[in-house]
């Protein structure tokens, strides 16, 4: 049994996924311009033709999740009825936040609102108070409930089928109510392989972005050059760190790092809130939340067919495509750590708390940068336009103890990247080991090394943007899968509890007579 478990990744899902990823990497190494051109063409086609579909699908998921949470099914456990959660609420939230888009939020926390401040989502003059208000509103929206709804639905469906139904932890398994428990092997393999490819490309891209930001910070602080040898050195150090974390297991490596991540992030928020323009931050945060709530549905379905603006497709649609392509990985990990929680607790925990932390981060750091440009003659927006990786370091440059804050910030990026890569190796191991909830160390190491190899090749070949765009193309078929698994979940829940409802409404003498 032990040998069988250790070799459970030796299957077609593993081999086909690995070969496809390697072919993409070779393409990026040999002809990065060709890969980038093909990926951009495919992505441009999907966003232009199906941008409306992304917007409708994600809004539908948000409404569905809220409705399910407040329904009579909200009290159902993701596991046995008497099962208790394994992790404390704080540790659980830390793992959600770190594995989700913690690293991406750190990257864009200042860069995004300052980008919108210069190039407004609406027809507004850039670098004005009106543009600043809209910039905060749309930054909250892009990092808010909609983004996390995609992770929530995938995690919820996987957790329900895995812990309530006793099924394997594979995306294809959640479609059993629609395609049956047996047969359709081609469909199942295709879905699982697509999930693996999306995860590998998405994680590799984010690792690359984080590595670029670390190098940007080191250059800003210590004049360490931004070049290939330095980037590859950082990549190698991160590889050693996240493989070390991976072999220590879920309860040690990822859990400890996640708690550290959340604590450091909240600590930085408190420090900047205290040292920065506190009143302005709190007031702009309040106004931003109000604008977000007031314009919730309008922003959810905002396109510009009459004006011809491409802003929504370049930002919101791109974000939705990104999170959808990441959802197999993040959803699978969230499901893995959420056994024993109720559907209601799961939905509100994943759908509300991480977005709240995200808006706090953007409100504090983005709000500080906006205040500097509006009232202190700062040039943060110019720094962002020149080099997006230095956005937050440029903001810290206006603070006392700026070097110390920047060093802490670099450490936070590192721990976020290590946590994301560590959890990715875990989930990739599970995905390619027939849904094994405890994949072997060997398969985790294989995927960990492969991800770093991809990042290294992309850095050398300058093909990072091409593969990033390619990873987003996988979002279109996955959007259809998201809607199908949503239907599959509600269908299964209703069928599972229909007998109980009927038996409660039938008088005892009729039930006994029917049994005879």
GROMACS .gro file of C-alpha atoms in nm, residues 16-481:
model
  466
   16UNK     CA    1   0.054   1.481  -1.993
   17UNK     CA    2   0.047   1.792  -1.772
   18UNK     CA    3   0.424   1.789  -1.725
   19UNK     CA    4   0.489   1.743  -2.097
   20UNK     CA    5   0.253   2.027  -2.196
   21UNK     CA    6   0.412   2.262  -1.944
   22UNK     CA    7   0.764   2.169  -2.058
   23UNK     CA    8   0.670   2.227  -2.421
   24UNK     CA    9   0.538   2.573  -2.331
   25UNK     CA   10   0.860   2.646  -2.143
   26UNK     CA   11   1.073   2.534  -2.437
   27UNK     CA   12   0.867   2.752  -2.668
   28UNK     CA   13   0.924   3.047  -2.435
   29UNK     CA   14   1.297   2.975  -2.419
   30UNK     CA   15   1.347   2.929  -2.794
   31UNK     CA   16   1.098   3.183  -2.928
   32UNK     CA   17   0.964   3.411  -2.652
   33UNK     CA   18   0.829   3.663  -2.902
   34UNK     CA   19   0.631   3.393  -3.079
   35UNK     CA   20   0.484   3.262  -2.753
   36UNK     CA   21   0.393   3.612  -2.642
   37UNK     CA   22   0.230   3.694  -2.977
   38UNK     CA   23   0.023   3.375  -2.982
   39UNK     CA   24  -0.080   3.409  -2.618
   40UNK     CA   25  -0.174   3.776  -2.658
   41UNK     CA   26  -0.382   3.695  -2.965
   42UNK     CA   27  -0.568   3.418  -2.783
   43UNK     CA   28  -0.619   3.632  -2.474
   44UNK     CA   29  -0.732   3.931  -2.678
   45UNK     CA   30  -0.989   3.714  -2.854
   46UNK     CA   31  -1.130   3.569  -2.530
   47UNK     CA   32  -1.154   3.902  -2.348
   48UNK     CA   33  -1.301   4.090  -2.644
   49UNK     CA   34  -1.555   3.823  -2.733
   50UNK     CA   35  -1.637   3.690  -2.385
   51UNK     CA   36  -1.568   3.980  -2.146
   52UNK     CA   37  -1.942   4.008  -2.082
   53UNK     CA   38  -1.952   3.635  -2.000
   54UNK     CA   39  -1.681   3.671  -1.733
   55UNK     CA   40  -1.871   3.960  -1.570
   56UNK     CA   41  -2.206   3.780  -1.565
   57UNK     CA   42  -2.055   3.451  -1.444
   58UNK     CA   43  -1.866   3.602  -1.150
   59UNK     CA   44  -2.163   3.814  -1.039
   60UNK     CA   45  -2.385   3.504  -1.056
   61UNK     CA   46  -2.140   3.316  -0.833
   62UNK     CA   47  -2.142   3.600  -0.577
   63UNK     CA   48  -2.521   3.604  -0.559
   64UNK     CA   49  -2.540   3.223  -0.546
   65UNK     CA   50  -2.293   3.199  -0.257
   66UNK     CA   51  -2.469   3.461  -0.047
   67UNK     CA   52  -2.804   3.292  -0.111
   68UNK     CA   53  -2.664   2.952  -0.015
   69UNK     CA   54  -2.505   3.088   0.302
   70UNK     CA   55  -2.831   3.232   0.435
   71UNK     CA   56  -3.039   2.933   0.322
   72UNK     CA   57  -3.136   2.631   0.533
   73UNK     CA   58  -2.836   2.447   0.389
   74UNK     CA   59  -2.591   2.693   0.544
   75UNK     CA   60  -2.568   2.490   0.866
   76UNK     CA   61  -2.443   2.175   0.688
   77UNK     CA   62  -2.094   2.065   0.786
   78UNK     CA   63  -1.814   2.012   0.536
   79UNK     CA   64  -1.754   1.674   0.691
   80UNK     CA   65  -1.937   1.466   0.947
   81UNK     CA   66  -2.209   1.638   1.149
   82UNK     CA   67  -2.003   1.625   1.470
   83UNK     CA   68  -1.668   1.712   1.310
   84UNK     CA   69  -1.473   2.012   1.440
   85UNK     CA   70  -1.237   2.239   1.242
   86UNK     CA   71  -0.873   2.139   1.263
   87UNK     CA   72  -0.730   2.492   1.255
   88UNK     CA   73  -0.807   2.797   1.467
   89UNK     CA   74  -0.993   3.081   1.298
   90UNK     CA   75  -0.683   3.303   1.291
   91UNK     CA   76  -0.462   3.030   1.145
   92UNK     CA   77  -0.736   2.944   0.892
   93UNK     CA   78  -0.770   3.307   0.777
   94UNK     CA   79  -0.392   3.341   0.759
   95UNK     CA   80  -0.369   3.035   0.534
   96UNK     CA   81  -0.656   3.160   0.317
   97UNK     CA   82  -0.500   3.502   0.276
   98UNK     CA   83  -0.144   3.380   0.218
   99UNK     CA   84  -0.236   3.112  -0.033
  100UNK     CA   85  -0.490   3.328  -0.213
  101UNK     CA   86  -0.367   3.657  -0.350
  102UNK     CA   87  -0.147   3.777  -0.065
  103UNK     CA   88   0.161   3.809  -0.288
  104UNK     CA   89  -0.040   3.975  -0.565
  105UNK     CA   90  -0.194   4.223  -0.323
  106UNK     CA   91   0.150   4.320  -0.192
  107UNK     CA   92   0.258   4.381  -0.551
  108UNK     CA   93  -0.047   4.587  -0.650
  109UNK     CA   94  -0.145   4.749  -0.316
  110UNK     CA   95   0.008   5.082  -0.416
  111UNK     CA   96   0.063   5.025  -0.787
  112UNK     CA   97  -0.304   4.972  -0.877
  113UNK     CA   98  -0.467   5.277  -0.715
  114UNK     CA   99  -0.182   5.494  -0.843
  115UNK     CA  100  -0.228   5.351  -1.193
  116UNK     CA  101  -0.600   5.435  -1.181
  117UNK     CA  102  -0.512   5.777  -1.038
  118UNK     CA  103  -0.318   5.850  -1.358
  119UNK     CA  104  -0.546   5.666  -1.603
  120UNK     CA  105  -0.896   5.682  -1.456
  121UNK     CA  106  -1.150   5.401  -1.512
  122UNK     CA  107  -1.403   5.673  -1.587
  123UNK     CA  108  -1.372   5.965  -1.827
  124UNK     CA  109  -1.188   6.182  -1.575
  125UNK     CA  110  -0.876   6.390  -1.582
  126UNK     CA  111  -0.587   6.204  -1.420
  127UNK     CA  112  -0.411   6.313  -1.099
  128UNK     CA  113  -0.714   6.497  -0.962
  129UNK     CA  114  -0.911   6.450  -0.638
  130UNK     CA  115  -1.199   6.300  -0.840
  131UNK     CA  116  -0.962   6.055  -1.008
  132UNK     CA  117  -0.818   5.959  -0.666
  133UNK     CA  118  -1.164   5.876  -0.528
  134UNK     CA  119  -1.254   5.662  -0.829
  135UNK     CA  120  -0.912   5.494  -0.814
  136UNK     CA  121  -0.977   5.378  -0.459
  137UNK     CA  122  -1.331   5.264  -0.543
  138UNK     CA  123  -1.221   5.043  -0.832
  139UNK     CA  124  -0.919   4.908  -0.647
  140UNK     CA  125  -1.152   4.792  -0.368
  141UNK     CA  126  -1.379   4.638  -0.628
  142UNK     CA  127  -1.105   4.450  -0.813
  143UNK     CA  128  -0.967   4.302  -0.489
  144UNK     CA  129  -1.301   4.253  -0.317
  145UNK     CA  130  -1.580   4.000  -0.293
  146UNK     CA  131  -1.597   3.915  -0.663
  147UNK     CA  132  -1.236   3.798  -0.674
  148UNK     CA  133  -1.275   3.576  -0.369
  149UNK     CA  134  -1.611   3.439  -0.480
  150UNK     CA  135  -1.431   3.232  -0.744
  151UNK     CA  136  -1.200   3.077  -0.484
  152UNK     CA  137  -1.497   3.026  -0.254
  153UNK     CA  138  -1.711   2.831  -0.500
  154UNK     CA  139  -1.428   2.598  -0.606
  155UNK     CA  140  -1.320   2.539  -0.248
  156UNK     CA  141  -1.675   2.484  -0.128
  157UNK     CA  142  -1.764   2.233  -0.397
  158UNK     CA  143  -1.440   2.039  -0.351
  159UNK     CA  144  -1.480   2.037   0.028
  160UNK     CA  145  -1.842   1.920   0.009
  161UNK     CA  146  -1.770   1.633  -0.228
  162UNK     CA  147  -1.445   1.536  -0.056
  163UNK     CA  148  -1.550   1.553   0.310
  164UNK     CA  149  -1.928   1.517   0.293
  165UNK     CA  150  -1.950   1.267   0.009
  166UNK     CA  151  -1.616   1.089   0.052
  167UNK     CA  152  -1.505   1.152  -0.307
  168UNK     CA  153  -1.154   1.220  -0.440
  169UNK     CA  154  -1.020   1.574  -0.424
  170UNK     CA  155  -1.028   1.630  -0.800
  171UNK     CA  156  -1.212   1.896  -0.999
  172UNK     CA  157  -1.360   1.632  -1.229
  173UNK     CA  158  -1.515   1.448  -0.933
  174UNK     CA  159  -1.740   1.745  -0.855
  175UNK     CA  160  -1.914   1.688  -1.190
  176UNK     CA  161  -2.021   1.332  -1.103
  177UNK     CA  162  -2.386   1.435  -1.059
  178UNK     CA  163  -2.382   1.556  -1.420
  179UNK     CA  164  -2.157   1.305  -1.601
  180UNK     CA  165  -2.190   1.003  -1.372
  181UNK     CA  166  -1.941   0.834  -1.140
  182UNK     CA  167  -1.806   0.603  -1.406
  183UNK     CA  168  -1.698   0.648  -1.764
  184UNK     CA  169  -1.626   0.975  -1.944
  185UNK     CA  170  -1.254   0.925  -1.876
  186UNK     CA  171  -1.155   1.161  -2.156
  187UNK     CA  172  -1.362   1.444  -2.010
  188UNK     CA  173  -1.229   1.380  -1.660
  189UNK     CA  174  -0.866   1.374  -1.774
  190UNK     CA  175  -0.910   1.693  -1.976
  191UNK     CA  176  -1.058   1.880  -1.679
  192UNK     CA  177  -0.787   1.762  -1.439
  193UNK     CA  178  -0.503   1.837  -1.682
  194UNK     CA  179  -0.643   2.184  -1.749
  195UNK     CA  180  -0.648   2.247  -1.373
  196UNK     CA  181  -0.284   2.141  -1.337
  197UNK     CA  182  -0.163   2.352  -1.630
  198UNK     CA  183  -0.349   2.661  -1.507
  199UNK     CA  184  -0.202   2.617  -1.160
  200UNK     CA  185   0.157   2.571  -1.277
  201UNK     CA  186   0.149   2.868  -1.512
  202UNK     CA  187  -0.032   3.094  -1.266
  203UNK     CA  188   0.202   3.017  -0.977
  204UNK     CA  189   0.514   3.046  -1.195
  205UNK     CA  190   0.398   3.385  -1.320
  206UNK     CA  191   0.328   3.515  -0.970
  207UNK     CA  192   0.661   3.383  -0.847
  208UNK     CA  193   0.828   3.569  -1.132
  209UNK     CA  194   0.646   3.892  -1.046
  210UNK     CA  195   0.741   3.858  -0.679
  211UNK     CA  196   1.104   3.790  -0.767
  212UNK     CA  197   1.109   4.100  -0.987
  213UNK     CA  198   0.965   4.302  -0.699
  214UNK     CA  199   1.224   4.168  -0.453
  215UNK     CA  200   1.501   4.262  -0.696
  216UNK     CA  201   1.338   4.603  -0.746
  217UNK     CA  202   1.338   4.659  -0.370
  218UNK     CA  203   1.701   4.551  -0.334
  219UNK     CA  204   1.795   4.786  -0.616
  220UNK     CA  205   1.600   5.073  -0.458
  221UNK     CA  206   1.753   5.015  -0.115
  222UNK     CA  207   2.102   4.881  -0.175
  223UNK     CA  208   2.168   4.947  -0.547
  224UNK     CA  209   2.182   4.573  -0.620
  225UNK     CA  210   2.139   4.561  -1.000
  226UNK     CA  211   1.828   4.425  -1.164
  227UNK     CA  212   1.980   4.163  -1.392
  228UNK     CA  213   1.950   3.796  -1.477
  229UNK     CA  214   2.215   3.659  -1.234
  230UNK     CA  215   2.055   3.835  -0.937
  231UNK     CA  216   1.707   3.722  -1.039
  232UNK     CA  217   1.823   3.362  -1.078
  233UNK     CA  218   1.994   3.377  -0.738
  234UNK     CA  219   1.671   3.494  -0.575
  235UNK     CA  220   1.485   3.216  -0.758
  236UNK     CA  221   1.726   2.954  -0.623
  237UNK     CA  222   1.699   3.082  -0.267
  238UNK     CA  223   1.319   3.077  -0.284
  239UNK     CA  224   1.329   2.721  -0.423
  240UNK     CA  225   1.530   2.600  -0.123
  241UNK     CA  226   1.299   2.782   0.116
  242UNK     CA  227   0.969   2.654  -0.018
  243UNK     CA  228   1.094   2.299  -0.067
  244UNK     CA  229   1.211   2.303   0.296
  245UNK     CA  230   0.866   2.421   0.399
  246UNK     CA  231   0.699   2.163   0.172
  247UNK     CA  232   0.879   1.864   0.323
  248UNK     CA  233   0.786   1.973   0.677
  249UNK     CA  234   0.418   1.917   0.601
  250UNK     CA  235   0.098   2.121   0.603
  251UNK     CA  236   0.067   2.163   0.980
  252UNK     CA  237   0.416   2.304   1.024
  253UNK     CA  238   0.549   2.481   0.716
  254UNK     CA  239   0.241   2.639   0.559
  255UNK     CA  240   0.055   2.697   0.886
  256UNK     CA  241   0.347   2.869   1.059
  257UNK     CA  242   0.434   3.080   0.755
  258UNK     CA  243   0.070   3.181   0.707
  259UNK     CA  244   0.036   3.301   1.065
  260UNK     CA  245   0.363   3.493   1.023
  261UNK     CA  246   0.240   3.644   0.694
  262UNK     CA  247  -0.088   3.767   0.839
  263UNK     CA  248   0.078   3.904   1.151
  264UNK     CA  249   0.345   4.090   0.951
  265UNK     CA  250   0.088   4.227   0.708
  266UNK     CA  251  -0.141   4.354   0.983
  267UNK     CA  252   0.162   4.492   1.170
  268UNK     CA  253   0.270   4.693   0.863
  269UNK     CA  254  -0.085   4.821   0.821
  270UNK     CA  255  -0.090   4.947   1.181
  271UNK     CA  256   0.256   5.109   1.152
  272UNK     CA  257   0.177   5.293   0.827
  273UNK     CA  258  -0.165   5.395   0.958
  274UNK     CA  259   0.000   5.545   1.266
  275UNK     CA  260   0.291   5.714   1.087
  276UNK     CA  261   0.102   5.820   0.776
  277UNK     CA  262  -0.189   6.062   0.717
  278UNK     CA  263  -0.417   5.876   0.959
  279UNK     CA  264  -0.728   6.091   0.923
  280UNK     CA  265  -0.706   6.097   0.545
  281UNK     CA  266  -0.658   5.718   0.532
  282UNK     CA  267  -0.960   5.650   0.752
  283UNK     CA  268  -1.180   5.899   0.569
  284UNK     CA  269  -1.077   5.783   0.220
  285UNK     CA  270  -1.125   5.422   0.329
  286UNK     CA  271  -1.476   5.504   0.453
  287UNK     CA  272  -1.566   5.686   0.131
  288UNK     CA  273  -1.415   5.407  -0.076
  289UNK     CA  274  -1.620   5.139   0.100
  290UNK     CA  275  -1.932   5.352   0.054
  291UNK     CA  276  -1.862   5.399  -0.318
  292UNK     CA  277  -1.791   5.026  -0.350
  293UNK     CA  278  -2.123   4.929  -0.191
  294UNK     CA  279  -2.325   5.197  -0.371
  295UNK     CA  280  -2.188   5.104  -0.715
  296UNK     CA  281  -2.157   4.730  -0.651
  297UNK     CA  282  -2.385   4.606  -0.929
  298UNK     CA  283  -2.294   4.884  -1.171
  299UNK     CA  284  -1.924   4.798  -1.150
  300UNK     CA  285  -2.006   4.426  -1.165
  301UNK     CA  286  -2.146   4.462  -1.517
  302UNK     CA  287  -1.957   4.769  -1.639
  303UNK     CA  288  -1.854   4.761  -2.005
  304UNK     CA  289  -1.816   5.047  -2.252
  305UNK     CA  290  -1.967   4.941  -2.585
  306UNK     CA  291  -2.081   5.298  -2.657
  307UNK     CA  292  -1.756   5.478  -2.572
  308UNK     CA  293  -1.521   5.206  -2.696
  309UNK     CA  294  -1.314   5.215  -2.375
  310UNK     CA  295  -1.104   4.905  -2.306
  311UNK     CA  296  -1.039   4.976  -1.935
  312UNK     CA  297  -1.274   4.710  -1.798
  313UNK     CA  298  -1.130   4.444  -2.026
  314UNK     CA  299  -0.773   4.542  -1.938
  315UNK     CA  300  -0.835   4.543  -1.562
  316UNK     CA  301  -1.154   4.384  -1.430
  317UNK     CA  302  -1.198   4.117  -1.697
  318UNK     CA  303  -0.825   4.041  -1.678
  319UNK     CA  304  -0.853   4.004  -1.299
  320UNK     CA  305  -1.153   3.772  -1.325
  321UNK     CA  306  -0.971   3.564  -1.585
  322UNK     CA  307  -0.664   3.550  -1.359
  323UNK     CA  308  -0.853   3.436  -1.050
  324UNK     CA  309  -1.052   3.181  -1.252
  325UNK     CA  310  -0.729   3.032  -1.387
  326UNK     CA  311  -0.594   3.018  -1.030
  327UNK     CA  312  -0.913   2.881  -0.878
  328UNK     CA  313  -0.829   2.507  -0.907
  329UNK     CA  314  -0.517   2.562  -0.695
  330UNK     CA  315  -0.652   2.808  -0.438
  331UNK     CA  316  -0.990   2.634  -0.416
  332UNK     CA  317  -0.831   2.294  -0.362
  333UNK     CA  318  -0.607   2.428  -0.087
  334UNK     CA  319  -0.892   2.613   0.086
  335UNK     CA  320  -1.099   2.296   0.076
  336UNK     CA  321  -0.810   2.097   0.225
  337UNK     CA  322  -0.787   2.321   0.534
  338UNK     CA  323  -1.162   2.376   0.588
  339UNK     CA  324  -1.285   2.033   0.694
  340UNK     CA  325  -1.533   2.058   0.980
  341UNK     CA  326  -1.663   2.408   0.909
  342UNK     CA  327  -2.022   2.476   0.811
  343UNK     CA  328  -2.117   2.596   0.465
  344UNK     CA  329  -2.223   2.931   0.613
  345UNK     CA  330  -1.899   2.973   0.809
  346UNK     CA  331  -1.695   2.874   0.504
  347UNK     CA  332  -1.870   3.116   0.267
  348UNK     CA  333  -1.863   3.418   0.496
  349UNK     CA  334  -1.510   3.339   0.613
  350UNK     CA  335  -1.364   3.310   0.263
  351UNK     CA  336  -1.590   3.562   0.090
  352UNK     CA  337  -1.571   3.845   0.346
  353UNK     CA  338  -1.259   3.833   0.567
  354UNK     CA  339  -0.977   3.818   0.305
  355UNK     CA  340  -1.140   4.093   0.091
  356UNK     CA  341  -1.176   4.304   0.406
  357UNK     CA  342  -0.804   4.263   0.477
  358UNK     CA  343  -0.730   4.343   0.111
  359UNK     CA  344  -0.931   4.667   0.118
  360UNK     CA  345  -0.762   4.764   0.445
  361UNK     CA  346  -0.422   4.710   0.284
  362UNK     CA  347  -0.512   4.912  -0.026
  363UNK     CA  348  -0.681   5.179   0.187
  364UNK     CA  349  -0.373   5.228   0.405
  365UNK     CA  350  -0.092   5.196   0.151
  366UNK     CA  351  -0.277   5.322  -0.156
  367UNK     CA  352  -0.438   5.599   0.048
  368UNK     CA  353  -0.098   5.709   0.181
  369UNK     CA  354   0.047   5.725  -0.171
  370UNK     CA  355  -0.253   5.922  -0.299
  371UNK     CA  356  -0.220   6.171  -0.011
  372UNK     CA  357   0.149   6.222  -0.089
  373UNK     CA  358   0.075   6.300  -0.456
  374UNK     CA  359  -0.230   6.517  -0.388
  375UNK     CA  360  -0.112   6.722  -0.089
  376UNK     CA  361   0.262   6.677  -0.038
  377UNK     CA  362   0.398   6.724  -0.388
  378UNK     CA  363   0.498   6.359  -0.411
  379UNK     CA  364   0.573   6.173  -0.729
  380UNK     CA  365   0.462   5.821  -0.640
  381UNK     CA  366   0.244   5.798  -0.952
  382UNK     CA  367   0.544   5.889  -1.169
  383UNK     CA  368   0.754   5.624  -0.993
  384UNK     CA  369   0.483   5.365  -1.059
  385UNK     CA  370   0.466   5.457  -1.425
  386UNK     CA  371   0.844   5.425  -1.450
  387UNK     CA  372   0.882   5.098  -1.255
  388UNK     CA  373   0.579   4.923  -1.108
  389UNK     CA  374   0.800   4.699  -0.889
  390UNK     CA  375   0.922   4.998  -0.685
  391UNK     CA  376   0.579   5.144  -0.606
  392UNK     CA  377   0.566   5.065  -0.236
  393UNK     CA  378   0.937   5.124  -0.180
  394UNK     CA  379   0.894   5.474  -0.323
  395UNK     CA  380   0.607   5.528  -0.078
  396UNK     CA  381   0.816   5.408   0.217
  397UNK     CA  382   1.090   5.650   0.112
  398UNK     CA  383   0.878   5.930   0.260
  399UNK     CA  384   0.856   5.764   0.604
  400UNK     CA  385   1.089   5.766   0.902
  401UNK     CA  386   1.276   5.436   0.932
  402UNK     CA  387   1.208   5.386   0.561
  403UNK     CA  388   1.491   5.135   0.516
  404UNK     CA  389   1.369   4.919   0.805
  405UNK     CA  390   1.011   4.924   0.674
  406UNK     CA  391   1.130   4.833   0.325
  407UNK     CA  392   1.336   4.541   0.456
  408UNK     CA  393   1.035   4.412   0.651
  409UNK     CA  394   0.831   4.452   0.336
  410UNK     CA  395   1.080   4.244   0.135
  411UNK     CA  396   1.064   3.974   0.402
  412UNK     CA  397   0.684   3.979   0.374
  413UNK     CA  398   0.707   3.929  -0.003
  414UNK     CA  399   0.942   3.636   0.052
  415UNK     CA  400   0.715   3.464   0.306
  416UNK     CA  401   0.410   3.517   0.084
  417UNK     CA  402   0.590   3.367  -0.215
  418UNK     CA  403   0.721   3.073  -0.012
  419UNK     CA  404   0.372   3.004   0.125
  420UNK     CA  405   0.211   3.024  -0.218
  421UNK     CA  406   0.476   2.802  -0.381
  422UNK     CA  407   0.470   2.555  -0.091
  423UNK     CA  408   0.092   2.520  -0.101
  424UNK     CA  409   0.105   2.498  -0.482
  425UNK     CA  410   0.343   2.201  -0.468
  426UNK     CA  411   0.105   2.037  -0.222
  427UNK     CA  412  -0.201   2.089  -0.441
  428UNK     CA  413  -0.021   1.994  -0.763
  429UNK     CA  414   0.091   1.677  -0.591
  430UNK     CA  415  -0.267   1.603  -0.491
  431UNK     CA  416  -0.403   1.684  -0.838
  432UNK     CA  417  -0.155   1.452  -1.008
  433UNK     CA  418  -0.181   1.171  -0.751
  434UNK     CA  419  -0.543   1.072  -0.821
  435UNK     CA  420  -0.670   1.316  -0.558
  436UNK     CA  421  -0.451   1.176  -0.279
  437UNK     CA  422  -0.504   1.418   0.017
  438UNK     CA  423  -0.150   1.347   0.140
  439UNK     CA  424   0.075   1.342  -0.169
  440UNK     CA  425   0.425   1.204  -0.131
  441UNK     CA  426   0.724   1.426  -0.070
  442UNK     CA  427   0.872   1.311  -0.401
  443UNK     CA  428   0.589   1.445  -0.615
  444UNK     CA  429   0.587   1.775  -0.424
  445UNK     CA  430   0.958   1.815  -0.483
  446UNK     CA  431   0.916   1.735  -0.854
  447UNK     CA  432   0.657   2.007  -0.900
  448UNK     CA  433   0.854   2.249  -0.683
  449UNK     CA  434   1.167   2.209  -0.893
  450UNK     CA  435   0.964   2.226  -1.216
  451UNK     CA  436   0.802   2.556  -1.112
  452UNK     CA  437   1.140   2.713  -1.033
  453UNK     CA  438   1.279   2.584  -1.362
  454UNK     CA  439   0.990   2.751  -1.544
  455UNK     CA  440   1.053   3.080  -1.363
  456UNK     CA  441   1.426   3.061  -1.440
  457UNK     CA  442   1.368   2.993  -1.811
  458UNK     CA  443   1.116   3.277  -1.830
  459UNK     CA  444   1.354   3.520  -1.663
  460UNK     CA  445   1.633   3.427  -1.903
  461UNK     CA  446   1.412   3.435  -2.212
  462UNK     CA  447   1.207   3.741  -2.109
  463UNK     CA  448   0.896   3.537  -2.178
  464UNK     CA  449   0.724   3.599  -1.845
  465UNK     CA  450   0.455   3.821  -1.994
  466UNK     CA  451   0.382   3.568  -2.267
  467UNK     CA  452   0.329   3.279  -2.027
  468UNK     CA  453   0.128   3.500  -1.791
  469UNK     CA  454  -0.108   3.583  -2.074
  470UNK     CA  455  -0.120   3.218  -2.180
  471UNK     CA  456  -0.222   3.115  -1.829
  472UNK     CA  457  -0.517   3.354  -1.845
  473UNK     CA  458  -0.652   3.192  -2.161
  474UNK     CA  459  -0.734   2.879  -1.957
  475UNK     CA  460  -0.993   3.088  -1.774
  476UNK     CA  461  -1.253   3.068  -2.051
  477UNK     CA  462  -1.317   2.691  -2.035
  478UNK     CA  463  -1.286   2.706  -1.657
  479UNK     CA  464  -1.561   2.968  -1.639
  480UNK     CA  465  -1.795   2.713  -1.794
  481UNK     CA  466  -1.669   2.451  -1.548
   0.00000   0.00000   0.00000
